[in-house]
XYZ file of N, CA, C and O in Angstrom:
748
model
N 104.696 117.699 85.637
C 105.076 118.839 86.471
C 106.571 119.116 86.417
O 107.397 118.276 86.061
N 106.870 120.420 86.817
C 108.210 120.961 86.651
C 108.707 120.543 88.245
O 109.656 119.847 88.607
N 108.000 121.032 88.780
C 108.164 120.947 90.042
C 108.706 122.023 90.958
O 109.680 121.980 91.710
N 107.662 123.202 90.666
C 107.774 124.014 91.663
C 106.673 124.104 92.706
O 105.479 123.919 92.469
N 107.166 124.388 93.804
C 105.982 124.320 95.106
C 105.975 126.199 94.980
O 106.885 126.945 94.619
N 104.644 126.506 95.413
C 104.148 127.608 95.982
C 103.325 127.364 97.014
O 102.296 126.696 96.915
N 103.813 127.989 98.238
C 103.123 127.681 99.569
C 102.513 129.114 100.081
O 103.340 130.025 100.104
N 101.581 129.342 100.370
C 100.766 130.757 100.747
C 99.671 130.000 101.623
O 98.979 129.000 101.436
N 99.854 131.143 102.915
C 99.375 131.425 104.056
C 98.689 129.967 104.570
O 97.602 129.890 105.142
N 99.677 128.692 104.196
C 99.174 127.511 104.532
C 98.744 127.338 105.940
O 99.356 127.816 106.895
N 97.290 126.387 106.052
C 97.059 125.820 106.989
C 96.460 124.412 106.825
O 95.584 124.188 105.990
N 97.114 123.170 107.908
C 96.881 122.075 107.406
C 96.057 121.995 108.470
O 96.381 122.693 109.431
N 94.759 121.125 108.601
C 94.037 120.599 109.965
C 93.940 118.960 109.514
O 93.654 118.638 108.360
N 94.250 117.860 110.713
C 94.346 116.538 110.341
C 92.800 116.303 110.385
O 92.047 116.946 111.116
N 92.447 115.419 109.617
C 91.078 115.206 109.449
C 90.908 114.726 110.906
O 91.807 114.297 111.629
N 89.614 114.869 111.214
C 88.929 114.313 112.559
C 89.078 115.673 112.832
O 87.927 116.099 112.929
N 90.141 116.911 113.073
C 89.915 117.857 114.019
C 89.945 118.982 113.826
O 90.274 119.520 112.769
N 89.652 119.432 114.681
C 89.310 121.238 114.622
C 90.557 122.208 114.367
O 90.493 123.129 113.552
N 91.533 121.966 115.020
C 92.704 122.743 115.185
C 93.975 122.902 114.206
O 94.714 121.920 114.276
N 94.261 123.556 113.618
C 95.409 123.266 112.530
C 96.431 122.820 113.446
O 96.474 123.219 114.610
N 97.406 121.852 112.860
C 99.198 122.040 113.088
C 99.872 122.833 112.737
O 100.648 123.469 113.450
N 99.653 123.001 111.141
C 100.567 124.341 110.943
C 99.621 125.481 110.382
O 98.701 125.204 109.611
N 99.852 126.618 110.748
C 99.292 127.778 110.100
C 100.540 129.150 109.538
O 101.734 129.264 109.818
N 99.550 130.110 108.586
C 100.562 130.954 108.025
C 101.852 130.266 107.346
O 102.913 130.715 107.778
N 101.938 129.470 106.570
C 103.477 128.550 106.289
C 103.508 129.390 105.178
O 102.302 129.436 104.938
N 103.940 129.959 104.488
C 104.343 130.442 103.397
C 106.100 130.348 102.703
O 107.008 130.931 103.295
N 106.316 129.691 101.647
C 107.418 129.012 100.793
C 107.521 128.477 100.082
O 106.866 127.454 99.881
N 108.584 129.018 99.216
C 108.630 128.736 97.424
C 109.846 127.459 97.498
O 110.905 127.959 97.879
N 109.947 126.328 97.303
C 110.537 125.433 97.023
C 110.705 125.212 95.268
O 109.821 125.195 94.411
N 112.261 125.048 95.125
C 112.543 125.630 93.356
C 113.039 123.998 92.973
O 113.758 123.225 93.606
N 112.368 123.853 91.738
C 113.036 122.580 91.273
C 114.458 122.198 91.356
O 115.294 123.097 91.260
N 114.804 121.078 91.507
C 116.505 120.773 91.111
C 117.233 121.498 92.320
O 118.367 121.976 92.314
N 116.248 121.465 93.435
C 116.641 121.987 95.289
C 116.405 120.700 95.903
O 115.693 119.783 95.494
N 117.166 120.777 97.027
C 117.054 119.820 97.945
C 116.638 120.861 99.221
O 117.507 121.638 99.615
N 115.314 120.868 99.853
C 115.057 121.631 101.314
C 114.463 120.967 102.219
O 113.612 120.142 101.886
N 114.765 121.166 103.496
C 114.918 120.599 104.259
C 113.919 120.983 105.525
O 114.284 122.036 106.048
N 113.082 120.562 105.972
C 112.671 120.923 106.973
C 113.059 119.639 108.447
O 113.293 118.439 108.591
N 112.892 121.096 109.400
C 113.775 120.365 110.678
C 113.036 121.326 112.180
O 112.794 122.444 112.635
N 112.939 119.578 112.466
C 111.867 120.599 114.056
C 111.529 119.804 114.551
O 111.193 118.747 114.017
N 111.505 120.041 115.705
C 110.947 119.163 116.655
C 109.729 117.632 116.401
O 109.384 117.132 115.331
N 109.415 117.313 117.516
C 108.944 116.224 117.048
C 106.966 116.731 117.427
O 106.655 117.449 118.377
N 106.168 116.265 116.642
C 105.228 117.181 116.892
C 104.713 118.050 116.194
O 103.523 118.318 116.022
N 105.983 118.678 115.620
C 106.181 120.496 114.994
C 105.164 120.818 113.593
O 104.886 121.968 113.251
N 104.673 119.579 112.863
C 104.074 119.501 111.530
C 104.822 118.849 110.434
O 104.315 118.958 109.317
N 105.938 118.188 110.537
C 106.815 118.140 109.515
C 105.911 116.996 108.220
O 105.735 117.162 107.013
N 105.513 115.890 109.128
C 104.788 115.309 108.649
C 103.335 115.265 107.884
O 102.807 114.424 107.156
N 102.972 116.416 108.324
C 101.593 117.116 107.985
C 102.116 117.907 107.110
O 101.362 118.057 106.148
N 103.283 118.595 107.018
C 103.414 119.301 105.591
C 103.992 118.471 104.848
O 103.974 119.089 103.783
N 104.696 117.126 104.552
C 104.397 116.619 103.577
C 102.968 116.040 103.202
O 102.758 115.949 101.993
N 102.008 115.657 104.011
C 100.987 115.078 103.444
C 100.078 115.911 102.713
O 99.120 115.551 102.030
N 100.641 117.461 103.019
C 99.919 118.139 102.382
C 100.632 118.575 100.873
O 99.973 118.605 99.834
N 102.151 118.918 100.946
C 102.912 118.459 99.793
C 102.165 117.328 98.508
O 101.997 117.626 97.325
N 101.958 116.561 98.893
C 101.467 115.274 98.298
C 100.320 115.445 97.334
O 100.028 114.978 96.233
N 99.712 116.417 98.297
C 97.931 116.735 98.391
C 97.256 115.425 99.126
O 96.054 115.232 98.949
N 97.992 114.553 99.923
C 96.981 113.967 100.707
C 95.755 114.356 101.969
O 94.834 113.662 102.401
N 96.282 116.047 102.401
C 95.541 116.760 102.494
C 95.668 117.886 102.174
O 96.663 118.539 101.859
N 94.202 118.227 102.287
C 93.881 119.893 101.237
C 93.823 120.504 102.679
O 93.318 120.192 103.757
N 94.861 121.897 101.999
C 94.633 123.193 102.705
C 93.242 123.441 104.082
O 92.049 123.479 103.783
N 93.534 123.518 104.892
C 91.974 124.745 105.630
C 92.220 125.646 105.335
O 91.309 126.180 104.702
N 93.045 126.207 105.442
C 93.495 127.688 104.636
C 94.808 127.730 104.185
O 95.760 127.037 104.545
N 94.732 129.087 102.920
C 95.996 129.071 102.426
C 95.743 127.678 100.679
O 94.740 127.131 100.221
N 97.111 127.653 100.300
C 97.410 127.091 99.182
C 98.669 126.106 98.871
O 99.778 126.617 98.718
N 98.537 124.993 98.798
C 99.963 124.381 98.384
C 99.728 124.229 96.994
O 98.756 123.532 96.702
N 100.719 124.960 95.613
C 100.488 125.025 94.438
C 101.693 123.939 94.046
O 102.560 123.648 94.870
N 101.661 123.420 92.824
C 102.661 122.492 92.114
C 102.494 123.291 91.256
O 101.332 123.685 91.156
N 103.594 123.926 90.206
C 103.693 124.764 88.937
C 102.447 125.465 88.786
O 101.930 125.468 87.669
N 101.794 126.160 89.902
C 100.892 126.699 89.616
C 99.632 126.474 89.733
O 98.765 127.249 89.327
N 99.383 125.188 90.407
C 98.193 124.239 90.132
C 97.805 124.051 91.810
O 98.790 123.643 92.425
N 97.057 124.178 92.348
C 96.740 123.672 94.087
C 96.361 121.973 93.605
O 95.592 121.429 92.812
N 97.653 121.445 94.844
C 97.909 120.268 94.266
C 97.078 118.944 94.354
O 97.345 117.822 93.925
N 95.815 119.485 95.149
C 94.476 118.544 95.705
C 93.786 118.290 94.472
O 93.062 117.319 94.255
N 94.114 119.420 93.513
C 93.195 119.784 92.495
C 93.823 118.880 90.879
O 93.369 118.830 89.735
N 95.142 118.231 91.597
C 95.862 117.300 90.000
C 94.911 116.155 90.423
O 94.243 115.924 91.431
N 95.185 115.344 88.885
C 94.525 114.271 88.885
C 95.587 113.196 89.340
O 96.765 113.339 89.013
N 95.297 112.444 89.867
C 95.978 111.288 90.625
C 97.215 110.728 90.069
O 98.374 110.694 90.485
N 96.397 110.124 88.570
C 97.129 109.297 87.663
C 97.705 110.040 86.996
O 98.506 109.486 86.243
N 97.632 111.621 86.895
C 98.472 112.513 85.691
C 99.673 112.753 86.985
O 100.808 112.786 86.510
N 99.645 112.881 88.132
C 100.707 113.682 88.593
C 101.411 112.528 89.371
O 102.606 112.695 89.616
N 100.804 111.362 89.794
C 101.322 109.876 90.593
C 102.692 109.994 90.426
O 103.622 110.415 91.114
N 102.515 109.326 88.911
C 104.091 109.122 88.332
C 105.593 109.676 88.521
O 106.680 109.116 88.383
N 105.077 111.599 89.062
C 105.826 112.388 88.853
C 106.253 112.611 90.588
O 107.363 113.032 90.911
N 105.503 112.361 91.295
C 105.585 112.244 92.796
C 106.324 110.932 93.542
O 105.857 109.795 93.611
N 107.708 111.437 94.123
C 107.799 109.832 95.035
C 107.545 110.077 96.303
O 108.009 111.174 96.613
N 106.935 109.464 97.309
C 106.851 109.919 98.299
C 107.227 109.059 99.822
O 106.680 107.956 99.797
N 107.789 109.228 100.746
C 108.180 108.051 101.311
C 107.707 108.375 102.789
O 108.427 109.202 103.349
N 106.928 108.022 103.336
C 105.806 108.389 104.483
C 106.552 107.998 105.821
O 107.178 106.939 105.772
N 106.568 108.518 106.695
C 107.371 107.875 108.045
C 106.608 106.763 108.732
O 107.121 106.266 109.735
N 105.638 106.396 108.377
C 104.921 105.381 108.600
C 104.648 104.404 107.443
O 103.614 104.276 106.788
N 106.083 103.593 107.320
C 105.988 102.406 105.724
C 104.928 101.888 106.351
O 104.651 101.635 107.523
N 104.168 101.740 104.869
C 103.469 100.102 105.104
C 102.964 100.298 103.408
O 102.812 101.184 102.566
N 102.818 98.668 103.596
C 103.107 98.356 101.898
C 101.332 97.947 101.118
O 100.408 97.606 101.856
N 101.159 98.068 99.609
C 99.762 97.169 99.375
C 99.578 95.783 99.504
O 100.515 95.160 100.003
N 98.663 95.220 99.192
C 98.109 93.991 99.778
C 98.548 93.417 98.097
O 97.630 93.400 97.278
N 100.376 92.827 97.510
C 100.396 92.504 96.061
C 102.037 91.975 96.333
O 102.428 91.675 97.461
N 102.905 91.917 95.121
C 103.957 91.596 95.728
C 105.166 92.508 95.932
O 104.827 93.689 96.013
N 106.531 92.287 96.043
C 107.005 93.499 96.045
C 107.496 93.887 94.890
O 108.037 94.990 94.951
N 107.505 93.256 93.607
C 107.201 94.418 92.423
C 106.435 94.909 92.247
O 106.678 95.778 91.410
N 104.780 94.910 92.789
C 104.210 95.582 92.462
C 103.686 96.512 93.290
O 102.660 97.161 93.088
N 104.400 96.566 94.219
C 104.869 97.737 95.776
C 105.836 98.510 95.298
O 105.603 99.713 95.416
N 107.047 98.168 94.697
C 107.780 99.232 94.047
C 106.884 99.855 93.102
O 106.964 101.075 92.960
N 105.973 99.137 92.381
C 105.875 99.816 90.992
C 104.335 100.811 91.186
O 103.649 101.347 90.315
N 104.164 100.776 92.703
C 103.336 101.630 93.139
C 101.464 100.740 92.895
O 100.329 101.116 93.187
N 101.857 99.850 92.428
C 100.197 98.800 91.673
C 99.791 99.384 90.282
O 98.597 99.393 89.985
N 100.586 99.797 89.548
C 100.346 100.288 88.510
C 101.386 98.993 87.624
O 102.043 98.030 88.018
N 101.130 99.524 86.430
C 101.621 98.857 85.459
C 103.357 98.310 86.037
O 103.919 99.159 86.728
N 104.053 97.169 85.816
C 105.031 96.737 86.362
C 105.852 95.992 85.252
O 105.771 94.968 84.574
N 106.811 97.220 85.462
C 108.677 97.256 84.414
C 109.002 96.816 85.257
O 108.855 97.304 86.377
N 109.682 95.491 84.952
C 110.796 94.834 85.596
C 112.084 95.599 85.439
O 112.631 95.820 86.519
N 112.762 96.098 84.291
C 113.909 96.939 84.439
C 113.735 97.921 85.267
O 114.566 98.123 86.152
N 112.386 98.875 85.096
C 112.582 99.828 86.210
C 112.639 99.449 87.776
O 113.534 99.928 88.472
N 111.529 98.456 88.400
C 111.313 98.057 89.395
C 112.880 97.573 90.007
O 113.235 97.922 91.133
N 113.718 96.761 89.144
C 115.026 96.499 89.558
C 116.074 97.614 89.380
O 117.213 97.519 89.837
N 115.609 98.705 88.671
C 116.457 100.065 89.044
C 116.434 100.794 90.066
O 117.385 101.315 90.649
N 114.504 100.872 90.471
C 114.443 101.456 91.433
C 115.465 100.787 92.858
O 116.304 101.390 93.528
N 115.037 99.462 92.959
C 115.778 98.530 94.100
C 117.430 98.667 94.100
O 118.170 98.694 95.083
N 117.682 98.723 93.096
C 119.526 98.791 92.752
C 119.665 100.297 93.812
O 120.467 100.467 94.730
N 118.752 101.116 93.384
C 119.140 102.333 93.483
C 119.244 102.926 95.212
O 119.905 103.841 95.703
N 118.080 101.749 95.939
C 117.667 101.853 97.237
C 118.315 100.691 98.056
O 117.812 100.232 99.081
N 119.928 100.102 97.283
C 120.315 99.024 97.739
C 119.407 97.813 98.684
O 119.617 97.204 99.733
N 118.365 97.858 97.726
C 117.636 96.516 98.199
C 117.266 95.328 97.203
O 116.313 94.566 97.363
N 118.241 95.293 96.076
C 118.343 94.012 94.832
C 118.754 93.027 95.588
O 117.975 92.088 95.751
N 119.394 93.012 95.901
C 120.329 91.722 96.444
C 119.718 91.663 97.714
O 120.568 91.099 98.401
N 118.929 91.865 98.299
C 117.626 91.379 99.556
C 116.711 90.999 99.097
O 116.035 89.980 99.241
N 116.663 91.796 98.539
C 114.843 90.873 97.718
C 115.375 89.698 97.144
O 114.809 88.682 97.545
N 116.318 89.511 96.304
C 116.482 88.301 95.845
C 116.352 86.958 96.832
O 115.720 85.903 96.781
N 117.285 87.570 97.746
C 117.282 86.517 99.020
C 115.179 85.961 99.627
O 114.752 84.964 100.210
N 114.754 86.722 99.297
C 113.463 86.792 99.862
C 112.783 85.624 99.752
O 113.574 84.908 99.139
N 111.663 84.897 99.999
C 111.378 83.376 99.938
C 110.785 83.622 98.251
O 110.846 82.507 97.732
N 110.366 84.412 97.452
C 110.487 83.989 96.465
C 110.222 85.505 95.406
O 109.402 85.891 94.573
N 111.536 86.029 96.092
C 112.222 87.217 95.760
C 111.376 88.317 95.108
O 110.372 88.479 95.803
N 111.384 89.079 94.123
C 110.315 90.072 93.789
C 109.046 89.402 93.506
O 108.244 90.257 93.131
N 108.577 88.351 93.525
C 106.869 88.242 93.426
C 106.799 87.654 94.803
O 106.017 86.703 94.811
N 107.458 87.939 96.212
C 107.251 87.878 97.959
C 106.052 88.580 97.702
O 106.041 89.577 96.979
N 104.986 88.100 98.276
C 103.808 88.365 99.139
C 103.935 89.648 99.786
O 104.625 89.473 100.790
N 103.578 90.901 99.675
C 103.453 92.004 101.028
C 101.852 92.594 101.783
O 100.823 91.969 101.527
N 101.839 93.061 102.131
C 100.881 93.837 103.155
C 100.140 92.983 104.150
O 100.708 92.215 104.926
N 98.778 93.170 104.079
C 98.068 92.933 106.058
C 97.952 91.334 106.018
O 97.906 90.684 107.063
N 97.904 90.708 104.682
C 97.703 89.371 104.583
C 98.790 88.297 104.608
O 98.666 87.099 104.861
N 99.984 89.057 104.261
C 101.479 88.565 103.671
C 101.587 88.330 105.390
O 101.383 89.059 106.361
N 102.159 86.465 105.147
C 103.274 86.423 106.965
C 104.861 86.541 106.881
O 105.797 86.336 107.654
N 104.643 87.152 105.016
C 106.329 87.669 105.451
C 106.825 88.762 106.001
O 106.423 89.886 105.703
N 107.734 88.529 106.842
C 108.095 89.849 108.126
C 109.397 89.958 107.361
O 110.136 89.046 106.991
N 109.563 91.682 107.150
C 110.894 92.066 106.904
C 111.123 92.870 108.412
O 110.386 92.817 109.396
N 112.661 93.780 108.206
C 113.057 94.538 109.277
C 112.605 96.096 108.479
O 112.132 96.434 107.394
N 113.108 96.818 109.840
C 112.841 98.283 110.206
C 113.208 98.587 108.127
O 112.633 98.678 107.043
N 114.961 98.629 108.967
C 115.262 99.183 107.474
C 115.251 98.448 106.507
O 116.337 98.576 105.941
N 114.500 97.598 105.892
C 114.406 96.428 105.153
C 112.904 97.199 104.593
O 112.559 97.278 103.414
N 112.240 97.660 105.638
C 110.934 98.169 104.862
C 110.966 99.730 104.455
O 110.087 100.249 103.767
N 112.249 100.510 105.039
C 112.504 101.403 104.833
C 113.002 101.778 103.586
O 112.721 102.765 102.905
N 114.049 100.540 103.301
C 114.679 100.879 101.851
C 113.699 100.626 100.526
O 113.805 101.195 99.440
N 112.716 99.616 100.908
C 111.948 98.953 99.837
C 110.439 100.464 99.836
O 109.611 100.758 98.974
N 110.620 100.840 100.733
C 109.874 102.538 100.599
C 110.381 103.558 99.558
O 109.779 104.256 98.742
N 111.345 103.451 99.778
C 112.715 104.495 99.057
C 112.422 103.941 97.734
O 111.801 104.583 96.887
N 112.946 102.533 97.514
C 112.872 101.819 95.948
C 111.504 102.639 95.503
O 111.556 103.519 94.644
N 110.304 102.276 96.154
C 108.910 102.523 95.768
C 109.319 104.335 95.169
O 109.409 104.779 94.024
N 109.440 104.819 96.136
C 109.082 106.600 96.016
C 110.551 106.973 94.652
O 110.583 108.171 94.372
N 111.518 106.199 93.970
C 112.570 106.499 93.162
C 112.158 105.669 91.966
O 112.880 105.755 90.972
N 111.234 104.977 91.925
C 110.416 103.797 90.875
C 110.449 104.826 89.534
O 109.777 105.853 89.624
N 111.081 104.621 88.507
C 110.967 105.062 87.493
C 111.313 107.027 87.373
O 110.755 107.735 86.535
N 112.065 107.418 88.146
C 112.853 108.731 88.447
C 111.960 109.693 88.438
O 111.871 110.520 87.530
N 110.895 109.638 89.921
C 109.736 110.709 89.344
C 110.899 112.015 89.736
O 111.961 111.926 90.352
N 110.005 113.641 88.907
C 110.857 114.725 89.493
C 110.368 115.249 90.582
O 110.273 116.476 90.622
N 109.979 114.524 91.619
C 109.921 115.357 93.045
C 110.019 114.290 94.077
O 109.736 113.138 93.746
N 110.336 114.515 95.111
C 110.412 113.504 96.046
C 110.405 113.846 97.338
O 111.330 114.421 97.913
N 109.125 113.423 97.938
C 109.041 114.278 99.243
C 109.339 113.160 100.350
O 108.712 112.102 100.290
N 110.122 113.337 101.185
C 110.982 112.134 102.131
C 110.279 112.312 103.676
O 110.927 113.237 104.166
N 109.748 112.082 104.203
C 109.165 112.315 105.518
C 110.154 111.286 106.677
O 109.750 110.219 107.140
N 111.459 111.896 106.968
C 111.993 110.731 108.260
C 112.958 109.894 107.122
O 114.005 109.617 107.707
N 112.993 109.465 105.933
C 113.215 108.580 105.271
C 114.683 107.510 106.037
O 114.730 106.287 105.913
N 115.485 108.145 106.609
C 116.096 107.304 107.550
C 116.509 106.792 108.559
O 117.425 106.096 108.997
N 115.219 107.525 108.950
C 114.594 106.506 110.386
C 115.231 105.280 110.812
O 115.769 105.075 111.900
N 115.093 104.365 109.682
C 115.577 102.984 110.118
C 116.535 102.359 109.208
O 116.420 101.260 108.665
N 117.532 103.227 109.104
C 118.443 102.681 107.827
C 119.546 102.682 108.622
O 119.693 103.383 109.623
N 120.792 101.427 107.911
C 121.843 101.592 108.791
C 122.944 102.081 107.757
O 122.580 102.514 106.663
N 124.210 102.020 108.076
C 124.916 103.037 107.524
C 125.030 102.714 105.792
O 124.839 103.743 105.143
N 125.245 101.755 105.132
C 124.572 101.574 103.974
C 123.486 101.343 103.228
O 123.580 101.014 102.045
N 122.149 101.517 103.955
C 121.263 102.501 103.540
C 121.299 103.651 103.446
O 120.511 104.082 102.605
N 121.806 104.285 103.883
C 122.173 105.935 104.451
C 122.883 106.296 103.488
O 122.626 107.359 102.921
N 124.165 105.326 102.995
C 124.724 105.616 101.682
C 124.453 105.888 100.576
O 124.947 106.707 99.800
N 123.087 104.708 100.412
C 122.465 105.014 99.153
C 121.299 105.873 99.542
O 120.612 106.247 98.592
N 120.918 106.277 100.772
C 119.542 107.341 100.148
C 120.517 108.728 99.768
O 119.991 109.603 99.080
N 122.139 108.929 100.295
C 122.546 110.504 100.170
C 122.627 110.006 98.285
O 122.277 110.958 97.588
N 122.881 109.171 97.740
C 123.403 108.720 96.429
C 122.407 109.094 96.045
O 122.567 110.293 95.816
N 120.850 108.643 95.684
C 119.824 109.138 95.454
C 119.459 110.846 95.788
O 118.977 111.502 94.864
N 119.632 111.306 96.710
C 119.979 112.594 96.826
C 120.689 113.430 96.149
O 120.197 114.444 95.653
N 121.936 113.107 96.044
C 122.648 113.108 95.344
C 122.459 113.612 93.306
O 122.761 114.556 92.576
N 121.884 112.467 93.212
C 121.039 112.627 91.755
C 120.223 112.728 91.431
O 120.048 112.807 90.215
């Protein structure tokens, strides 16, 4: 993908219910842009990335990627090209290279680019047994807020996909996290 969004007469409804969050959304988001949505708490922000994503499809209306309604890409053709960083981290049940590397195939150069890039190399190292640490519902290793925040970031910058949809992304970062997500921004 190039990575253009086309948004027409969107409406998202969260599964389980009847009622949309957002309706009528209509907006063209242009590659090689940074945009921003900002609103209250409540407002949909989060529901229009999941629909961004295509983690959910339209009730009405269209979210297109270069043309394509994006429910309708195939997983593994468009994965790669998507980073996405959810306001609710939580990691797979593998270690944390293979949490950066999304559970797909696992580059150690990239996986340690992505981390360089989300200033979390030099934490993981520290880790009880640094990128192959244990993560998700089974793992009793406990990181912090922004500790799972940045290792989100690493995940969604894993190998330089071209889009990156950030939901909250620094929620729980302190001021050098913050450094490196504008750096990533940035480029």
């Amino acid at each position: 993908p190039k990575g253009h969004y086309s948004i027409e007469d969107l409406a998202l409804t969260p599964p389980g219910h009847s009622k949309p969050v957002l309706e009528g959304l209509n907006a063209t988001l242009l590659p090689g842009t940074i945009t921003a949505v900002v609103g209250p708490m409540g407002s949909g922000k989060s529901s229009l990335a999941r629909g961004l994503v295509g983690i959910w499809t339209p009730s009405e209306g269209s979210v297109r990627l270069d043309g394509v309604e994006i429910s309708t890409w195939n997983r593994d053709e468009v994965g790669g090209h998507l980073g996405y960083v959810s306001q609710d981290v939580g990691f797979f049940e593998g270690t944390v290279a293979q949490n950066i590397a999304r559970l797909g195939e696992v580059d150690s150069d990239e996986v340690v680019k992505a981390a360089q890039r989300a200033g979390m190399h030099e934490v993981i190292l520290k880790f009880p047994k640094g990128y192959d640490t244990l993560l998700g519902e089974s793992s009793a290793f406990v990181m912090s807020g922004g500790q799972k925040q940045r290792l989100s970031i690493a995940r969604a910058v894993y190998k330089t996909p071209k889009i990156l949809i950030l939901d909250e992304p620094n929620s729980a970062l302190d001021d050098e996290g913050g450094q490196s997500l504008r750096a990533i921004l940035k480029k």
